CSV table of C-alpha atoms in Angstrom, one decimal:
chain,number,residue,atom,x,y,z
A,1,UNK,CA,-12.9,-2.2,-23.3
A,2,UNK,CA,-11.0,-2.4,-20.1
A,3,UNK,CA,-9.6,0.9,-18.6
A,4,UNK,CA,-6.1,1.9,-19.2
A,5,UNK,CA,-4.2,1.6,-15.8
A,6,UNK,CA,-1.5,4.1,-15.5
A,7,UNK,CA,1.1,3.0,-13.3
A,8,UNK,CA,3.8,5.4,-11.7
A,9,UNK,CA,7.2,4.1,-9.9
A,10,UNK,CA,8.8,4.9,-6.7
A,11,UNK,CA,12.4,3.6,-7.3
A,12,UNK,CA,14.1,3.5,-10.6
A,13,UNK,CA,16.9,1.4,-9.9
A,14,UNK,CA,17.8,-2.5,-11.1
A,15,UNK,CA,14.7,-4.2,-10.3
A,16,UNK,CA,12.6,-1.7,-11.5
A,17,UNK,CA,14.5,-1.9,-14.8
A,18,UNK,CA,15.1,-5.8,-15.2
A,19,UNK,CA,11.4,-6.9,-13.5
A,20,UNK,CA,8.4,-3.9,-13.7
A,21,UNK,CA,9.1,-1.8,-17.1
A,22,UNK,CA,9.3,-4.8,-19.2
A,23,UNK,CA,6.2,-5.9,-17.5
A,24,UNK,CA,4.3,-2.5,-18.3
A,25,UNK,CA,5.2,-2.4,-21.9
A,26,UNK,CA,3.5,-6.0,-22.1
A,27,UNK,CA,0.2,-5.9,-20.9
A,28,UNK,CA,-2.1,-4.1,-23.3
A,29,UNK,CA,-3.6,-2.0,-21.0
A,30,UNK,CA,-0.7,-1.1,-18.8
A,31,UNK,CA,1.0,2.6,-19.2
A,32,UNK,CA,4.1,3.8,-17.5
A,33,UNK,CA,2.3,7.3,-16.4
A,34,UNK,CA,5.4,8.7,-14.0
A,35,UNK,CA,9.1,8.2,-12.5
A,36,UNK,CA,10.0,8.4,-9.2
A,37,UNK,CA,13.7,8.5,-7.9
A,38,UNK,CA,15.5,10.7,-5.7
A,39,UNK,CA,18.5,10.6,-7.9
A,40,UNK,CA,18.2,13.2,-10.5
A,41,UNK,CA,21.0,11.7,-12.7
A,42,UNK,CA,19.5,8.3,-12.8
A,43,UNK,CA,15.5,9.9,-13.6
A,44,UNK,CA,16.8,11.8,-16.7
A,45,UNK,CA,19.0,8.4,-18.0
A,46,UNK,CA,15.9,6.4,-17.4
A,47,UNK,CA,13.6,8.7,-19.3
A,48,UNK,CA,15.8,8.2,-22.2
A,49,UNK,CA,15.9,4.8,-21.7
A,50,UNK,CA,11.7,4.3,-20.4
A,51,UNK,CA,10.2,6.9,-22.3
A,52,UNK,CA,9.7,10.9,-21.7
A,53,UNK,CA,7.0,10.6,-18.9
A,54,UNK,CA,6.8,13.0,-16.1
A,55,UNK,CA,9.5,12.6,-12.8
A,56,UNK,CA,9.6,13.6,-9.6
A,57,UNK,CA,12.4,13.2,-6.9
A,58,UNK,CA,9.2,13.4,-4.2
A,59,UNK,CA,7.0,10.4,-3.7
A,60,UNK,CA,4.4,12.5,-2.3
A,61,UNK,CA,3.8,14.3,-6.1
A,62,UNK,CA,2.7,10.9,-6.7
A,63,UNK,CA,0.4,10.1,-4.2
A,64,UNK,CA,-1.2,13.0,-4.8
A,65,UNK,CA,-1.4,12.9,-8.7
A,66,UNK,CA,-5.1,12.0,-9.3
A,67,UNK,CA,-3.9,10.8,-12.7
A,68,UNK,CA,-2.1,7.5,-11.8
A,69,UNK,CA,-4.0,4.5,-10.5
A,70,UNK,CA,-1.2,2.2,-8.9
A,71,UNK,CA,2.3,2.3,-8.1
A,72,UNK,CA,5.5,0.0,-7.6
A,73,UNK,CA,7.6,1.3,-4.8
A,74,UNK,CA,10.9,-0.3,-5.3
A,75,UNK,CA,12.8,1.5,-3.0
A,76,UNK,CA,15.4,0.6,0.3
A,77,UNK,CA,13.0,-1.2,2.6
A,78,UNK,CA,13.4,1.8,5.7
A,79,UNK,CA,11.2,3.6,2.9
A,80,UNK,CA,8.3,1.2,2.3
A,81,UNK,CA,6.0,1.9,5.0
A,82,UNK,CA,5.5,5.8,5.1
A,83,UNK,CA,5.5,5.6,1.0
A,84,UNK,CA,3.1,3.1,1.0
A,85,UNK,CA,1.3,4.6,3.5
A,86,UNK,CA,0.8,7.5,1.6
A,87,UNK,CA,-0.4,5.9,-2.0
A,88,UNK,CA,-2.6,3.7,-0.2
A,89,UNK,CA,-4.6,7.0,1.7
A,90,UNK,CA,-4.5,8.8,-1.6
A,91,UNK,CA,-6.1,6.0,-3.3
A,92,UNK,CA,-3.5,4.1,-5.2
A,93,UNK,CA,-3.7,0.6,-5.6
A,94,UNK,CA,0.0,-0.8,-4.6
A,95,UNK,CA,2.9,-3.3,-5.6
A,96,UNK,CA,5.7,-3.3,-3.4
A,97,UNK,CA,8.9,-4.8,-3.0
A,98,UNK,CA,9.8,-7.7,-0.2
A,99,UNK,CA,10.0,-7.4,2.8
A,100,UNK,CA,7.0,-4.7,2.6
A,101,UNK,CA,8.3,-3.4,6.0
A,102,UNK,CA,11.0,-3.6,8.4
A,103,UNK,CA,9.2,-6.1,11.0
A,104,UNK,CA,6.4,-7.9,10.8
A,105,UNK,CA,4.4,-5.0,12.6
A,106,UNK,CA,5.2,-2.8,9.8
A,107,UNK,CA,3.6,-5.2,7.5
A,108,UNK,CA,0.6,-5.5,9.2
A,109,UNK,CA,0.2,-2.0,9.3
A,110,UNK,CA,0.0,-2.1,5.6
A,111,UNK,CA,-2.1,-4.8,5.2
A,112,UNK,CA,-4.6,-3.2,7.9
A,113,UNK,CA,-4.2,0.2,5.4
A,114,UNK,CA,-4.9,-1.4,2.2
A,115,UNK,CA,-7.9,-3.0,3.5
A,116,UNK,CA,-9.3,-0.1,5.5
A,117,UNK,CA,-9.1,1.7,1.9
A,118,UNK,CA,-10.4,-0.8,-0.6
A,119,UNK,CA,-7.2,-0.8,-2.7
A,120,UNK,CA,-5.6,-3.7,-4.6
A,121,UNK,CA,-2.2,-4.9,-3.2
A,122,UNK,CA,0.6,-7.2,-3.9
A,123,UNK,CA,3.9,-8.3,-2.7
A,124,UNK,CA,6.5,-8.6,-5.3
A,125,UNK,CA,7.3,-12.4,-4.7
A,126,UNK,CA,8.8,-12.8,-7.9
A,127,UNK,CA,9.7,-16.4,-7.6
A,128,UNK,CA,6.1,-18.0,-7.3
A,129,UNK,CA,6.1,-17.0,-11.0
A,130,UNK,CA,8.6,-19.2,-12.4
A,131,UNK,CA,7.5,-21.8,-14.8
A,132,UNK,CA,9.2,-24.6,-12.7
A,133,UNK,CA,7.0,-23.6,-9.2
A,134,UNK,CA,3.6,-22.6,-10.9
A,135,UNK,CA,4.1,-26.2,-12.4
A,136,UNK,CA,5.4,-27.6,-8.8
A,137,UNK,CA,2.4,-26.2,-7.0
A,138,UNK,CA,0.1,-27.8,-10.2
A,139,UNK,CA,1.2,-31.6,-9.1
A,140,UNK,CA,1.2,-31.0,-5.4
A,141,UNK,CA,-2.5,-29.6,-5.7
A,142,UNK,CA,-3.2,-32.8,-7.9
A,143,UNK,CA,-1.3,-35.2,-5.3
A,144,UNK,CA,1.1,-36.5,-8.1
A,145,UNK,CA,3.8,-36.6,-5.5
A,146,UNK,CA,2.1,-37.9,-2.5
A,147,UNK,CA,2.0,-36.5,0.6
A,148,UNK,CA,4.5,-33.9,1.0
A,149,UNK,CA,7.2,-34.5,3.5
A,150,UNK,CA,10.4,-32.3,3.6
A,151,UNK,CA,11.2,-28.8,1.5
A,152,UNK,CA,14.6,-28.0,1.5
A,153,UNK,CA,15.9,-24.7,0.0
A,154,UNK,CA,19.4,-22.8,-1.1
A,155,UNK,CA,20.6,-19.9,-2.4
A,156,UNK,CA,24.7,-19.7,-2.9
A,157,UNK,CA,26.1,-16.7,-4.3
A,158,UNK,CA,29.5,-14.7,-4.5
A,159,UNK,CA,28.8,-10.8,-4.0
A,160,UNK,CA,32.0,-10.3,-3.6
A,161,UNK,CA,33.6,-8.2,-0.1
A,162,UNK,CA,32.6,-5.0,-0.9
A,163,UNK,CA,29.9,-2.8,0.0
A,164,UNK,CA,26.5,-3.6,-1.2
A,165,UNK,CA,25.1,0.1,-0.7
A,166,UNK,CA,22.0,0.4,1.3
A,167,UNK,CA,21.2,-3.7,2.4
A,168,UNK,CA,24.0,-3.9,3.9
A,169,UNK,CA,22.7,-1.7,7.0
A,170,UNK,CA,20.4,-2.9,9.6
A,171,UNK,CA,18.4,0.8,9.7
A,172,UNK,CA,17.9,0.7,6.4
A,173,UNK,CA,17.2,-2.7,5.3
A,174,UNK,CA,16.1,-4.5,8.8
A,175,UNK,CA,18.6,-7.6,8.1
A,176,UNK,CA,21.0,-9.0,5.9
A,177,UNK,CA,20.5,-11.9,3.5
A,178,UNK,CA,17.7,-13.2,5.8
A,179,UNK,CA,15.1,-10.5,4.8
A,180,UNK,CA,16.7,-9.8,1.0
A,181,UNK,CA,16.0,-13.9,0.3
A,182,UNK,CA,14.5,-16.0,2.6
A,183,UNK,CA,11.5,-13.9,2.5
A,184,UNK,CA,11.1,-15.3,-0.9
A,185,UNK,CA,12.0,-18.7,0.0
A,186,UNK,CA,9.5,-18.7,2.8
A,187,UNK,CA,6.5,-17.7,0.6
A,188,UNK,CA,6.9,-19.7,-2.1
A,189,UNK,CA,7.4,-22.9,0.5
A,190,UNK,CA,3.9,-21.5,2.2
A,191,UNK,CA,2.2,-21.4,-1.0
A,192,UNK,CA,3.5,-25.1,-1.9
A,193,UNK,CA,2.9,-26.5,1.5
A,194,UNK,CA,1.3,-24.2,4.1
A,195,UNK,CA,2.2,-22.0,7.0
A,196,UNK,CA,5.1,-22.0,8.8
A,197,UNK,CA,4.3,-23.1,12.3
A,198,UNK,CA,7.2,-22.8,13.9
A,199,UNK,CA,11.3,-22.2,13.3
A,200,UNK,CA,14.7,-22.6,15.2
A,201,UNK,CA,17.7,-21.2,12.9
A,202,UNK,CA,20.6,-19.3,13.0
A,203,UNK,CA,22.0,-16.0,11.3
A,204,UNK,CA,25.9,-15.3,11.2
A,205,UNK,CA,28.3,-11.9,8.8
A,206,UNK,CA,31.9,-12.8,7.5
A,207,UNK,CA,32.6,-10.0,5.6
A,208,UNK,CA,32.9,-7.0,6.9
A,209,UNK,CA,32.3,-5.1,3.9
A,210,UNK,CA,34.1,-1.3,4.6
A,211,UNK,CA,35.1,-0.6,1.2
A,212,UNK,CA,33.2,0.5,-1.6
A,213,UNK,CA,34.0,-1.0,-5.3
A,214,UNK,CA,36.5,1.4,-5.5
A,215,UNK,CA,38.4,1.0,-2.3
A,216,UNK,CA,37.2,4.1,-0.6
A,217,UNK,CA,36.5,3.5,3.2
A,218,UNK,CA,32.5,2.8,4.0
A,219,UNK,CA,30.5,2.3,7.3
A,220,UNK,CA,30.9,-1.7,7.4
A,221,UNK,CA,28.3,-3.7,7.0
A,222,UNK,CA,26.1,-4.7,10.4
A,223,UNK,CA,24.0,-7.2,9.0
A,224,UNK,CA,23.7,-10.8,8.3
A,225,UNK,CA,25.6,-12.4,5.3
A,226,UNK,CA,24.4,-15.9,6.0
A,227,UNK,CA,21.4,-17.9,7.2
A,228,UNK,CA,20.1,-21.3,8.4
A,229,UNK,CA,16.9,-22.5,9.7
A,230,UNK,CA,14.8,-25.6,10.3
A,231,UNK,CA,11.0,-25.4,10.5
A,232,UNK,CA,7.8,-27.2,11.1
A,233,UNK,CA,4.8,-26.8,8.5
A,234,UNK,CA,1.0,-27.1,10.1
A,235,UNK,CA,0.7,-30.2,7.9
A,236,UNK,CA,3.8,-31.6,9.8
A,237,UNK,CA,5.9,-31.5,7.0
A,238,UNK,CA,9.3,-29.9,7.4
A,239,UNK,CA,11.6,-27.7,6.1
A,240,UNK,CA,15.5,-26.2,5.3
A,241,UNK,CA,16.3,-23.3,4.3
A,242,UNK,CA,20.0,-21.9,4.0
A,243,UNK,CA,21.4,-18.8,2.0
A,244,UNK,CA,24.5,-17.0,2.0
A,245,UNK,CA,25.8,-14.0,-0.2
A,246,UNK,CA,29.7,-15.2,0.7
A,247,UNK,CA,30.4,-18.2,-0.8
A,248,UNK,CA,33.1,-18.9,-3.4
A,249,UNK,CA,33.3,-21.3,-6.5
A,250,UNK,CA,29.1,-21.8,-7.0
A,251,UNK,CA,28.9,-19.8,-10.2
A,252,UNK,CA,26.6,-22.3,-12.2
A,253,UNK,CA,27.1,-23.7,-15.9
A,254,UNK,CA,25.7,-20.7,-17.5
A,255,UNK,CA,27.8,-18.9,-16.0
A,256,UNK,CA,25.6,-17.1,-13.5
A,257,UNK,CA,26.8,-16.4,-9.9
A,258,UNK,CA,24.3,-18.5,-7.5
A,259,UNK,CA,23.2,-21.7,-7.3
A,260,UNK,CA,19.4,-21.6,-6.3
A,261,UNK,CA,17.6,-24.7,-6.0
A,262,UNK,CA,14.2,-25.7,-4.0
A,263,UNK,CA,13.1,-29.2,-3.7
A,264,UNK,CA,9.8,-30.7,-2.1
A,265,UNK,CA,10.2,-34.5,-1.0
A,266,UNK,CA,7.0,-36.6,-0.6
A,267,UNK,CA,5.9,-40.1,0.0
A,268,UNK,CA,5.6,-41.0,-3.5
A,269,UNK,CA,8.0,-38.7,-5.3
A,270,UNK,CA,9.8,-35.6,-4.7
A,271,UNK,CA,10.1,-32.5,-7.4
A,272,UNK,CA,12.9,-29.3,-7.7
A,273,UNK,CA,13.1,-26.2,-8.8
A,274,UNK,CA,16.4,-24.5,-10.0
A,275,UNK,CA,16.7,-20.6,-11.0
A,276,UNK,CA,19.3,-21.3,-14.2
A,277,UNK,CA,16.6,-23.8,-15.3
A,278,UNK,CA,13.4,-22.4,-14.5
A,279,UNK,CA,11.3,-23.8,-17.6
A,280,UNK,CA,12.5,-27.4,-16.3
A,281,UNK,CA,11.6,-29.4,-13.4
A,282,UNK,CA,13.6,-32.2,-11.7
A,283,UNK,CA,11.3,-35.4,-11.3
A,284,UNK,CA,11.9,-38.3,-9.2
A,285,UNK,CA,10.5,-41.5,-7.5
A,286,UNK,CA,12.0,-44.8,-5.7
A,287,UNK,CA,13.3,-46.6,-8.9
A,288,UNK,CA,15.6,-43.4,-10.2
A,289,UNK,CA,17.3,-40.3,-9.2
A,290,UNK,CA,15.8,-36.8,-10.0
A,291,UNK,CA,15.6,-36.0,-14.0
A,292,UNK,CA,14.9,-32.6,-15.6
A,293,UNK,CA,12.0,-32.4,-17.7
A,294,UNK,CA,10.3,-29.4,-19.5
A,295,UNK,CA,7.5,-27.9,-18.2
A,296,UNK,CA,4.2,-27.8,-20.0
A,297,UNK,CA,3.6,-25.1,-21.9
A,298,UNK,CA,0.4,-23.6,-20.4
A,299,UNK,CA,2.8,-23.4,-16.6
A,300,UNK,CA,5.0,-21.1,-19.1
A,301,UNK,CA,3.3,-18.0,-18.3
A,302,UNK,CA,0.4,-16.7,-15.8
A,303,UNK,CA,-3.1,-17.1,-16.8
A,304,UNK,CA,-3.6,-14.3,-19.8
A,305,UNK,CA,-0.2,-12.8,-20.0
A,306,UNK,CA,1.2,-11.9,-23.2
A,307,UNK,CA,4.9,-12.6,-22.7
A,308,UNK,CA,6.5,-15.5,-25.2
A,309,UNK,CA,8.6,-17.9,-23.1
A,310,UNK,CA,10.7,-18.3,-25.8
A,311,UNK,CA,11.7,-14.6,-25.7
A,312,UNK,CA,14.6,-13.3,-23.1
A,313,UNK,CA,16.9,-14.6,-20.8
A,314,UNK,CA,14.2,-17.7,-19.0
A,315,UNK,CA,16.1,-16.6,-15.5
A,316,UNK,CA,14.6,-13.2,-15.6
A,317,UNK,CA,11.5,-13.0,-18.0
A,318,UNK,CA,8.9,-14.7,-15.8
A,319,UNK,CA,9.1,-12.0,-13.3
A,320,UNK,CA,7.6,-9.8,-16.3
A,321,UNK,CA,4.4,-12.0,-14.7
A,322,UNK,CA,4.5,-9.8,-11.4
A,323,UNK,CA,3.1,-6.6,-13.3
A,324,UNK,CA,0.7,-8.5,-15.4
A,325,UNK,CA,-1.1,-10.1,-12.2
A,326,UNK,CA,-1.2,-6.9,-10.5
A,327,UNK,CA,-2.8,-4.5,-13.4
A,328,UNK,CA,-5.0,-7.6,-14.3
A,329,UNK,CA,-6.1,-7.2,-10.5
A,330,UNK,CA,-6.8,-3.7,-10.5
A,331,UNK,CA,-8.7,-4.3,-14.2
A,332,UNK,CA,-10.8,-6.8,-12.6
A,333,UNK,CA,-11.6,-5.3,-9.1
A,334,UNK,CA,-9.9,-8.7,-7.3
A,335,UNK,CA,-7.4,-9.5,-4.7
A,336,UNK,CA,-4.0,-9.5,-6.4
A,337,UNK,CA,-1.8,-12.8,-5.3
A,338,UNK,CA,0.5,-12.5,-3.6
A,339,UNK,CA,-0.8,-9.6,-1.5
A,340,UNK,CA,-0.1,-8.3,1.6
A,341,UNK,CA,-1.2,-11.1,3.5
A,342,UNK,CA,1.6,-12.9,2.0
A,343,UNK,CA,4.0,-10.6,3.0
A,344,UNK,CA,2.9,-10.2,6.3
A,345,UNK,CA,3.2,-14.1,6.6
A,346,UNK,CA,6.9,-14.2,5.6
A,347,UNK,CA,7.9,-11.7,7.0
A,348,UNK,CA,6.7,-13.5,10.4
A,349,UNK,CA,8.8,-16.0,9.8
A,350,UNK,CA,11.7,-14.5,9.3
A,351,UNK,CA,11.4,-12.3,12.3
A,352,UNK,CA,11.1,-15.4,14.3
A,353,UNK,CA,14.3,-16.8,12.6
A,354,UNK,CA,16.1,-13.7,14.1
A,355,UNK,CA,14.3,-14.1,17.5
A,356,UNK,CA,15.3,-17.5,17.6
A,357,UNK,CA,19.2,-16.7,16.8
A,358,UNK,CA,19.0,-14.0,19.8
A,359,UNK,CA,17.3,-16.3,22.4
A,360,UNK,CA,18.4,-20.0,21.3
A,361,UNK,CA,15.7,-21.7,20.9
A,362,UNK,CA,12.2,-22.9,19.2
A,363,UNK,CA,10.0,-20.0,18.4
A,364,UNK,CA,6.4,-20.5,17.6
A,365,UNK,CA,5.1,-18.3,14.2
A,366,UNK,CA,2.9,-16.1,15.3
């Protein structure tokens, strides 16, 4: 029998609830061994709401609890490298949120950790497991579409003027939008097409943001609230890629409140991806215009997982898939994908969007 993998988390907030608990409790040999949070309210709601398992307000307990065997740290992104750090000495295998550091620097230190020690890794690049883009990257692979020419990416969304808490600040958080999204948005695009050679774009912040939800006075916001950037692919293929967290009157059909969509264009057809449709894909060649059709059930789930694609809200269940990779990793003694590399590679990008805002121009990806 495989070994029982006991996982602790470091962060006990939203994404922990909505993406990595769910994703414990389905994989058969998955157990949610400890809680992490520094807020001792919100560790005593969620063991009434995850289960009575040990908590700590230190990550350090963790690392040095010979008990557990991986962790999630889901935590504000200031925090990532010295609690990675510290699992990844002490032997835990490691999940952690985007961006894994605050520069691409950081990341690299993390990558050159986890490798130094032999444990699995994995960035928590939720959006490759969608139905829509596993079955995306399928017919690019098989060269259904032709030869790729243009991605083109865009996240709208209305978060409204107030404070967003901890991403809102550059020391905290390293950017704005830029490093909460496009980080995604660049890693699925390298998987789909290849590296990012090279970028020229633009970051900009309406909102001020110096109230909280309540109206109390805050430290305003000094980080981006918008992005743009164009960029060249090795294959010569291009991209677009534009996000904002200020714009009004996008809330889709189901009532959500973004529009996300990603679309590859190619010489013989071009495919899309969009978040409040993710078990559909948009098809289209020369004779038509682009037409939703399901996707095939074995692109439904990852290779082995247990979750029923019929089950849930479909805009939130396949990031159940994240987990399930990353204990079937550690089960298996393999690389874990994404890992490290990828977030080291996105995070590259990103950080030469920003360069490129500061000095005007082209910047080559490192």
């Amino acid at each position: 029998m495989p070994k029982r993998v006991r996982i602790a988390v470091i962060g006990a907030g939203q994404v922990t609830d909505s993406n990595h608990i769910p994703g414990i409790r389905l994989h058969p040999h998955a157990e949610l061994a400890a809680i992490c949070d520094t807020d001792r309210e919100l560790l005593r709601r969620r063991q009434q709401e995850w289960g009575p398992v040990r908590t700590s307000i230190r990550f350090e307990d963790i690392a040095e609890d010979t008990t557990i065997d991986g962790v999630v740290i889901a935590t504000p992104n200031s925090t990532h490298l010295r609690v990675a750090l510290a699992c990844i000495e002490a032997g835990k295998h490691v999940m952690c949120e985007k961006p894994i550091g605050l520069n691409t620097a950081e990341a690299r230190q993390l990558l050159c950790a986890a490798r130094a020690s032999g444990v699995r890794h994995m960035t928590a690049f939720t959006y490759r497991f969608a139905p829509a883009m596993r079955y995306l990257k399928h017919l690019l692979a098989a060269g259904a579409l032709g030869t790729p020419r243009h991605f083109r990416s865009q996240r709208f969304l209305d978060f409204g003027e107030s404070s967003l808490g901890w991403r809102q600040y550059r020391r905290l958080a390293g950017g704005g939008i830029l490093y909460d999204m496009a980080v995604h948005r660049v890693d699925f695009a390298q998987d789909l097409l290849g590296s990012v050679s090279g970028v020229c774009g633009r970051v900009a912040q309406f909102v001020q943001r110096d109230r909280m939800p309540d109206g109390q006075p805050c430290e305003p916001s000094d980080v981006d609230d918008w992005y743009a950037f164009v960029g060249e692919f090795d294959s010569g293929a291009v991209g677009v890629w534009e996000a904002s967290w200020a714009v009004k009157g996008r809330r889709e059909a189901d009532g959500s409140q973004l529009y996300d969509w990603a679309e590859v264009n190619c010489d013989e057809g071009s495919a899309a991806y969009r978040l409040s449709q993710p078990n559909h894909i948009f098809l289209g060649a020369s004779d038509g215009g682009l037409e939703p059709r399901p996707v095939p059930s074995e692109f439904l789930v990852a290779p082995g997982s247990l979750r029923d694609p019929g089950k849930g809200n479909p805009t939130k269940v396949f990031g159940y898939d994240l987990m399930h990779e990353f204990v079937s990793a550690i089960i298996e003694g393999r690389d874990a994908n994404p890992g490290f590399e990828q977030g080291v590679a996105a995070q590259a990008v990103v950080d030469a969007v920003l360069q490129s805002h500061t000095e005007r121009r082209w910047i080559d990806v490192a």
